[in-house]
mmCIF file of C-alpha atoms and ligand atoms in Angstrom:
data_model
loop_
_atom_site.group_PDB
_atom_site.id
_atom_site.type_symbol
_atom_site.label_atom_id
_atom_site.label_comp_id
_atom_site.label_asym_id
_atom_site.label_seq_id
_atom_site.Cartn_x
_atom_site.Cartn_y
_atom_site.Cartn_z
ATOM 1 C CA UNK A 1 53.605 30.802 -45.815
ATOM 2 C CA UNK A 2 52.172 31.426 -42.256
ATOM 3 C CA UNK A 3 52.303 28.470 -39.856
ATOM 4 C CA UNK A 4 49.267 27.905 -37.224
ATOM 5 C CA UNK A 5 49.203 27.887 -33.759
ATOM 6 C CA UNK A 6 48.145 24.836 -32.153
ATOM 7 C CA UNK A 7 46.988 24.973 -28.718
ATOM 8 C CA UNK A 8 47.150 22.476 -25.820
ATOM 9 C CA UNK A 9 45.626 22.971 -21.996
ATOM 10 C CA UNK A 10 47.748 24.786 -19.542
ATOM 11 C CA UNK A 11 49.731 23.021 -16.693
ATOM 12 C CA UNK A 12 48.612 25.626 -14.072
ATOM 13 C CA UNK A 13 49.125 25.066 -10.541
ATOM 14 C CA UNK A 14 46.584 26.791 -8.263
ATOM 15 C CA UNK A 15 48.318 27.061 -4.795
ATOM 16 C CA UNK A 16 46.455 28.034 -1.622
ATOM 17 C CA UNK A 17 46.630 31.605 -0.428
ATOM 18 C CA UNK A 18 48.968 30.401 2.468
ATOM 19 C CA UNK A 19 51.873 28.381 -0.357
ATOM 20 C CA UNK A 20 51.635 31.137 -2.213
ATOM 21 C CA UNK A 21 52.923 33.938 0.095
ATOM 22 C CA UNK A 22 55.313 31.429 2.050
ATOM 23 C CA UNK A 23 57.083 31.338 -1.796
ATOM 24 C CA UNK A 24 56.927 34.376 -2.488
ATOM 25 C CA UNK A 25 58.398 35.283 0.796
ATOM 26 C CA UNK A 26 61.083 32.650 0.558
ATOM 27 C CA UNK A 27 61.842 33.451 -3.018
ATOM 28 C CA UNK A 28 62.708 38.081 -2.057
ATOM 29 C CA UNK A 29 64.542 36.799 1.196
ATOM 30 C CA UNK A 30 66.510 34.938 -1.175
ATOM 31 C CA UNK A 31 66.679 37.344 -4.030
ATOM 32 C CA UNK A 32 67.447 40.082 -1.675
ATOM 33 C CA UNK A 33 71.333 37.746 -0.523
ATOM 34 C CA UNK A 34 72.609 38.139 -4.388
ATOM 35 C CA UNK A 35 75.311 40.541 -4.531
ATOM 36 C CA UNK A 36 77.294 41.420 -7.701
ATOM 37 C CA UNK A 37 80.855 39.476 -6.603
ATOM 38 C CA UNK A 38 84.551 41.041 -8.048
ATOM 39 C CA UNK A 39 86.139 38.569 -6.157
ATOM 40 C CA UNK A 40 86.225 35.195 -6.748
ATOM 41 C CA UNK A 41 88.063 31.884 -5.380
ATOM 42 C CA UNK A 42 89.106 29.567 -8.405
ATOM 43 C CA UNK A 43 87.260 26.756 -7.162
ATOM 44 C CA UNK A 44 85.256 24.817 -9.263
ATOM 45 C CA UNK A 45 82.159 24.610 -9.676
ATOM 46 C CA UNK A 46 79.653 21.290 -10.983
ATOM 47 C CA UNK A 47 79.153 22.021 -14.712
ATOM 48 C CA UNK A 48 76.017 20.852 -14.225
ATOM 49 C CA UNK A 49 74.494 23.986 -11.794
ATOM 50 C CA UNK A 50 75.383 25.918 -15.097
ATOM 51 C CA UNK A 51 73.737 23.275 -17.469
ATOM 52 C CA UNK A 52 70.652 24.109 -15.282
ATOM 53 C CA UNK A 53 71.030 27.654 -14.995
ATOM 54 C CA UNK A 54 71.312 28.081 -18.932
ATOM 55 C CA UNK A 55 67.757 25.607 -19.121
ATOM 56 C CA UNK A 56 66.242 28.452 -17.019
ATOM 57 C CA UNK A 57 67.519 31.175 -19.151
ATOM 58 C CA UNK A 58 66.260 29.249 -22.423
ATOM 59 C CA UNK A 59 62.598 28.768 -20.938
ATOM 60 C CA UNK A 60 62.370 32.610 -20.757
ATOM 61 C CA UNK A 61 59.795 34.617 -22.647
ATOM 62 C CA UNK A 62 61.449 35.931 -26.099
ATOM 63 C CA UNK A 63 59.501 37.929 -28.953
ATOM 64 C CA UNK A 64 57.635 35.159 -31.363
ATOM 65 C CA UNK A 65 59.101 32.907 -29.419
ATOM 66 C CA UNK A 66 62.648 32.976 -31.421
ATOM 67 C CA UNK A 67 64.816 32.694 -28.386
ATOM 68 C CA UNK A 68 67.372 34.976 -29.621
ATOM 69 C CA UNK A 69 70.358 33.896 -27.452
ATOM 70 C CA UNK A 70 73.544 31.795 -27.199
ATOM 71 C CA UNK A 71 75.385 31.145 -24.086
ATOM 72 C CA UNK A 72 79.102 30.419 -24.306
ATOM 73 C CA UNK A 73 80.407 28.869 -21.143
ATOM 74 C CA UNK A 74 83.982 29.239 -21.255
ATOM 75 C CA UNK A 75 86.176 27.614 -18.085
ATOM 76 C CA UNK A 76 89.416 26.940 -20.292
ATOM 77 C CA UNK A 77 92.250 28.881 -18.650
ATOM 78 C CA UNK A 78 93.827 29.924 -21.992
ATOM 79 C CA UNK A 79 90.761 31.311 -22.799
ATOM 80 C CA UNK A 80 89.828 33.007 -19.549
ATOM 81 C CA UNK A 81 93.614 34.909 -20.022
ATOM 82 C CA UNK A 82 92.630 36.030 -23.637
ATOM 83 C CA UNK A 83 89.007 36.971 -22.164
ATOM 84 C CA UNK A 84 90.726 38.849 -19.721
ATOM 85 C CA UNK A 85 93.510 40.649 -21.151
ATOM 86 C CA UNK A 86 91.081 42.081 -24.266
ATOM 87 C CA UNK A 87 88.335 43.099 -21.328
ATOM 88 C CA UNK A 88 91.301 44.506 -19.301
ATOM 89 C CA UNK A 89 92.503 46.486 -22.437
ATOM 90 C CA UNK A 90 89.191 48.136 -23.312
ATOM 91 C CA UNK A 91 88.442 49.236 -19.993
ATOM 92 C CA UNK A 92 91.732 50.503 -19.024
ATOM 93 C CA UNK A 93 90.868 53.175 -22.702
ATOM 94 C CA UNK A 94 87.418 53.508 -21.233
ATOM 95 C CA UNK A 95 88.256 54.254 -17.404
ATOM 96 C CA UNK A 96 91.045 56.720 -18.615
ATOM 97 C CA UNK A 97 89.856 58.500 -22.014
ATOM 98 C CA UNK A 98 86.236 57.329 -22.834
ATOM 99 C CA UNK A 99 84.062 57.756 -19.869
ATOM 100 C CA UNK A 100 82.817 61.145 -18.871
ATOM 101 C CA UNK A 101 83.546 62.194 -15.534
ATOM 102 C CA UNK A 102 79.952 62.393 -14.443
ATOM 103 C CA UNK A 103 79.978 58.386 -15.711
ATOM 104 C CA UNK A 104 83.184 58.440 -13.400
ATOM 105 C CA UNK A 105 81.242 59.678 -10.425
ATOM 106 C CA UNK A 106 78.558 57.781 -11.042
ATOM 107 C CA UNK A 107 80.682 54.695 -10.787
ATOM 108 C CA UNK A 108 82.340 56.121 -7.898
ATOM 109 C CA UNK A 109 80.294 53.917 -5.197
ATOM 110 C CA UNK A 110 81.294 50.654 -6.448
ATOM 111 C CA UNK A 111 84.972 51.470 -6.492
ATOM 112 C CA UNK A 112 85.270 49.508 -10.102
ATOM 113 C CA UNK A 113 88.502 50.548 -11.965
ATOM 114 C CA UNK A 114 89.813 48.835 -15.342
ATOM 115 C CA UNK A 115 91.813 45.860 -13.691
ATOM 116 C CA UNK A 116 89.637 42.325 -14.321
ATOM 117 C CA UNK A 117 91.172 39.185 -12.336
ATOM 118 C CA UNK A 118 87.101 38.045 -11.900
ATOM 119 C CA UNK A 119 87.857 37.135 -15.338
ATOM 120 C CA UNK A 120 90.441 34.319 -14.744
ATOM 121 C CA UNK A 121 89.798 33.261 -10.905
ATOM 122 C CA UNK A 122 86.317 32.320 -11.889
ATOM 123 C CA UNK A 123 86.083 28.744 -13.141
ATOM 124 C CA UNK A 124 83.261 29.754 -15.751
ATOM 125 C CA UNK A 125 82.723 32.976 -17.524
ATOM 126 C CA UNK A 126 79.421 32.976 -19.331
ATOM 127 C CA UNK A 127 79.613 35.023 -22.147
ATOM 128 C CA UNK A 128 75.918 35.387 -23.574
ATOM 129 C CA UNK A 129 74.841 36.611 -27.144
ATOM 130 C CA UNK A 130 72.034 38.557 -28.666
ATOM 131 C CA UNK A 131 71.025 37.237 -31.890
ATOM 132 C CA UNK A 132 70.299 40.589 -33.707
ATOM 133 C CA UNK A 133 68.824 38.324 -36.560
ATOM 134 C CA UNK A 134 68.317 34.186 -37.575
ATOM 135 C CA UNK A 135 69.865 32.519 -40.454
ATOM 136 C CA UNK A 136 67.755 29.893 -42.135
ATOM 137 C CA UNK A 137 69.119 27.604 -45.292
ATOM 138 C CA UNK A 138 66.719 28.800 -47.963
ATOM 139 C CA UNK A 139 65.245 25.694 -50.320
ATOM 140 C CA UNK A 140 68.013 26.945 -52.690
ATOM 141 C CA UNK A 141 71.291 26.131 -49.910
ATOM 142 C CA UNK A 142 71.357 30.007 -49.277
ATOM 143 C CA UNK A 143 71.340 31.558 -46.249
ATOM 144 C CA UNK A 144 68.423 33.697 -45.612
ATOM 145 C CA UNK A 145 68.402 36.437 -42.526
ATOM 146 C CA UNK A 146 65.166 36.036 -40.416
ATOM 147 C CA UNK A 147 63.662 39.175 -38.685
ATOM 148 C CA UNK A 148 64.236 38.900 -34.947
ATOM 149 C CA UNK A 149 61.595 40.804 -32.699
ATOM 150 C CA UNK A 150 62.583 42.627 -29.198
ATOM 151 C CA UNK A 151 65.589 40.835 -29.231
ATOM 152 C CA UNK A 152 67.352 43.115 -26.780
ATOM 153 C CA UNK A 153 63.750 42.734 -24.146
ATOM 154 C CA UNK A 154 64.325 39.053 -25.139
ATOM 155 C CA UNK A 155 67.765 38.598 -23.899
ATOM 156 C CA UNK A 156 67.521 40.495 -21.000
ATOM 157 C CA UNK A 157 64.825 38.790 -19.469
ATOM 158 C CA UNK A 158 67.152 35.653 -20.266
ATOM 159 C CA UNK A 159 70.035 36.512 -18.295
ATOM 160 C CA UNK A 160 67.460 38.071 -15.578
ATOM 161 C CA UNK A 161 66.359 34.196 -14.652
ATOM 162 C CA UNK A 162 70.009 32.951 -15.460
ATOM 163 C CA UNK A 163 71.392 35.385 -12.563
ATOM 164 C CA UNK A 164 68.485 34.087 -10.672
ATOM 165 C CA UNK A 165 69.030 30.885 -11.023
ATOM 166 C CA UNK A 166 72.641 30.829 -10.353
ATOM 167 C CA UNK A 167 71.991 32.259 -7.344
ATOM 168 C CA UNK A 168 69.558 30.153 -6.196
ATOM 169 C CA UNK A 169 72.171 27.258 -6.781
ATOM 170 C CA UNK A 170 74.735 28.764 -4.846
ATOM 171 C CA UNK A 171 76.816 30.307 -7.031
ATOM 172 C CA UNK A 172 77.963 34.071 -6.974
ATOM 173 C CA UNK A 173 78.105 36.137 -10.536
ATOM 174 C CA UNK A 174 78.900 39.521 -12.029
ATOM 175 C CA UNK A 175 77.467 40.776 -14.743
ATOM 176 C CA UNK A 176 80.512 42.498 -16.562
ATOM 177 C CA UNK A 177 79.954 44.816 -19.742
ATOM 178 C CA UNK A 178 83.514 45.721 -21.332
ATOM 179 C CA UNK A 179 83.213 48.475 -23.925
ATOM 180 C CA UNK A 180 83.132 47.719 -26.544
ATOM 181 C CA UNK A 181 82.054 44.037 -26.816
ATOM 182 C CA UNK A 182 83.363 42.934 -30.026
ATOM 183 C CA UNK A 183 86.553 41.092 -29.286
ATOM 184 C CA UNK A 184 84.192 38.498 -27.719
ATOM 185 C CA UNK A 185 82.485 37.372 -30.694
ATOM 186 C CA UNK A 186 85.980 37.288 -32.166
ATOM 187 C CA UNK A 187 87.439 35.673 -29.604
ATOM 188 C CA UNK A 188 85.020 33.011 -29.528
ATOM 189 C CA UNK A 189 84.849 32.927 -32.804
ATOM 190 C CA UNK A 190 80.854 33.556 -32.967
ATOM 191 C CA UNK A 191 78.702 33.924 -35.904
ATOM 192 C CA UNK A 192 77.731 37.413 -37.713
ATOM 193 C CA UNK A 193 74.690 37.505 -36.324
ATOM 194 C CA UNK A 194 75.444 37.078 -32.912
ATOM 195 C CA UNK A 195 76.138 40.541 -30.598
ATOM 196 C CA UNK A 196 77.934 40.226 -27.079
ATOM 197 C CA UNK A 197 75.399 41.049 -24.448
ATOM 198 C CA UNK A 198 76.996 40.424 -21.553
ATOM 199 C CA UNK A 199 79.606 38.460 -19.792
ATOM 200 C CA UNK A 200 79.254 37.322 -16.488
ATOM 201 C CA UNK A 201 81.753 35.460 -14.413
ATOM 202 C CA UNK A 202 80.422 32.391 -12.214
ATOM 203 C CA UNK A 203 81.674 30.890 -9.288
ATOM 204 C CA UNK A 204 82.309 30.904 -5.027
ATOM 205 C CA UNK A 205 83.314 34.279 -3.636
ATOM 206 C CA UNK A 206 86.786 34.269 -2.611
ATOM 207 C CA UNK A 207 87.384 33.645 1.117
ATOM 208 C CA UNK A 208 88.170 37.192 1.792
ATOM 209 C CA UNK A 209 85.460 38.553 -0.708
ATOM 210 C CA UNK A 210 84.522 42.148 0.273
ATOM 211 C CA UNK A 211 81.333 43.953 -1.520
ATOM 212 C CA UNK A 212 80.515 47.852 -1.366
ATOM 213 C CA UNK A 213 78.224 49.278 0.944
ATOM 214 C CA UNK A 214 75.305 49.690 -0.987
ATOM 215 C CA UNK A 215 71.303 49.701 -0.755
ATOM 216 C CA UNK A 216 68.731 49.053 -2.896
ATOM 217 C CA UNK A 217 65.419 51.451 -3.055
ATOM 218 C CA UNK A 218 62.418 50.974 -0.787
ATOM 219 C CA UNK A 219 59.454 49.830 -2.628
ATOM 220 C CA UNK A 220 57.522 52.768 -2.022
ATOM 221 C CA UNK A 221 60.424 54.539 -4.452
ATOM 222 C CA UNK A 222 60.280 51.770 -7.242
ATOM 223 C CA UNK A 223 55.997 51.046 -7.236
ATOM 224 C CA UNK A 224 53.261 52.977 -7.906
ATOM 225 C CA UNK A 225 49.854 52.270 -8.397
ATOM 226 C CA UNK A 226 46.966 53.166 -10.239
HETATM 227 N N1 LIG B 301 82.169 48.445 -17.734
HETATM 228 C C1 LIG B 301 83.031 49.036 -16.726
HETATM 229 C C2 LIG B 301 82.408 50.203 -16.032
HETATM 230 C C3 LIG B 301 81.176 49.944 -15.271
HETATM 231 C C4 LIG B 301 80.035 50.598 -15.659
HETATM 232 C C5 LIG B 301 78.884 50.465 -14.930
HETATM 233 I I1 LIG B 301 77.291 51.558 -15.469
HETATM 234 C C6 LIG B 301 78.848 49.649 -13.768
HETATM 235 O O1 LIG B 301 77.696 49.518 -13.033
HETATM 236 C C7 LIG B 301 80.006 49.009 -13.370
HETATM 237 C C8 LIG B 301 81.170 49.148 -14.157
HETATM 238 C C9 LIG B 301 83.478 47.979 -15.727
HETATM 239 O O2 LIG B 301 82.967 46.859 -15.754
HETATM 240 O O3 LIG B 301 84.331 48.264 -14.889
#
């Protein structure tokens, strides 16, 4: 049977002109410091910056609402090694025999290769999960699968405010997709209806942490308007 939506009055607050570019402007000159960090100091970081960061990620938009996501925070060191060696394995096949070499090429900017050690200097690895579908206890103790909708939209908006606010605590991340994914949900012993997404180390840059020579395109490249 169809619930109903019940309303209540939005908490909107209407900002002068003035507040509104001086946050916007503070929030790009911000934005625009994050850089994708392969090199990170072991040092550890308050648990509670995560706790944070993962609130921001939950209060994201998701399709009907279902927030189809589950962030594991790992920082156990056993764990990190397994983490690592299975990410470490996978990419080594990939970066020798399963990438084309125009993927190669592609990559060749960022000077990536198959070797991980993000993976155990970090003192958290977030490992976050797309719920492809729910599970609800029917009336009869069964488990019934519940349709989720733009689950993949869903979970990438997610980890776009949790890399957002990570940064904005101070906190450097990567956002690390091994292929194939499965040993995670093995690893961490996840549910059947939970797909990795994406892991993501968190932490301080090393002391000595170097980052390619990149650039980002002009806005006149990305916008257009109508
Ligand atoms: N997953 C591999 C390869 C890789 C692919 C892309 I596309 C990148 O932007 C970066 C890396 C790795 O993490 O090394």
């Amino acid at each position: 049977m169809a619930r109903k939506a019940v309303y209540e009055s939005l908490d909107f607050e209407r900002l002068d002109i003035s507040e509104q570019q001086q946050r916007s402007d503070e929030f790009l000159q911000r934005m625009l410091k994050r850089r994708s960090v392969r090199h990170f100091s072991s040092e550890p970081a308050p648990i509670s910056l995560i706790e944070n960061a993962i609130r921001v990620a939950g209060s994201a938009p998701s399709g009907a609402n279902q927030q189809p996501w589950t962030f594991a925070v790992i920082s156990d060191p056993a764990l990190k090694r397994k983490i690592r060696l299975s990410a470490e394995a996978e990419e080594k096949e990939s970066y020798e025999r399963r990438m084309t070499p125009e993927w190669l090429e592609a990559l060749a900017v960022l000077g990536t290769d198959w070797r991980k050690p993000h993976i155990e200097d970090a003192p958290y690895v977030i490992v976050v999960f797309r719920q492809a579908y729910g599970i609800r206890r029917a009336d009869d103790d069964q488990d019934e699968r519940v349709m989720h909708y733009y689950s993949d939209e869903s979970v990438g908006i997610a980890v776009g405010f949790l890399l957002a606010a990570l940064h904005i605590s101070g906190l450097a991340t990567l956002t690390h997709t091994p292929s194939p994914m499965k040993f995670l949900a093995e690893i961490l012993g996840r549910p059947a209806n939970e797909r990795p997404f994406v892991l993501i180390p968190v932490g301080y840059p090393a002391e000595d942490a170097e980052v390619p020579v990149i650039s980002k395109k002009a806005l006149a490249d990305i916008m257009v308007r109508h």
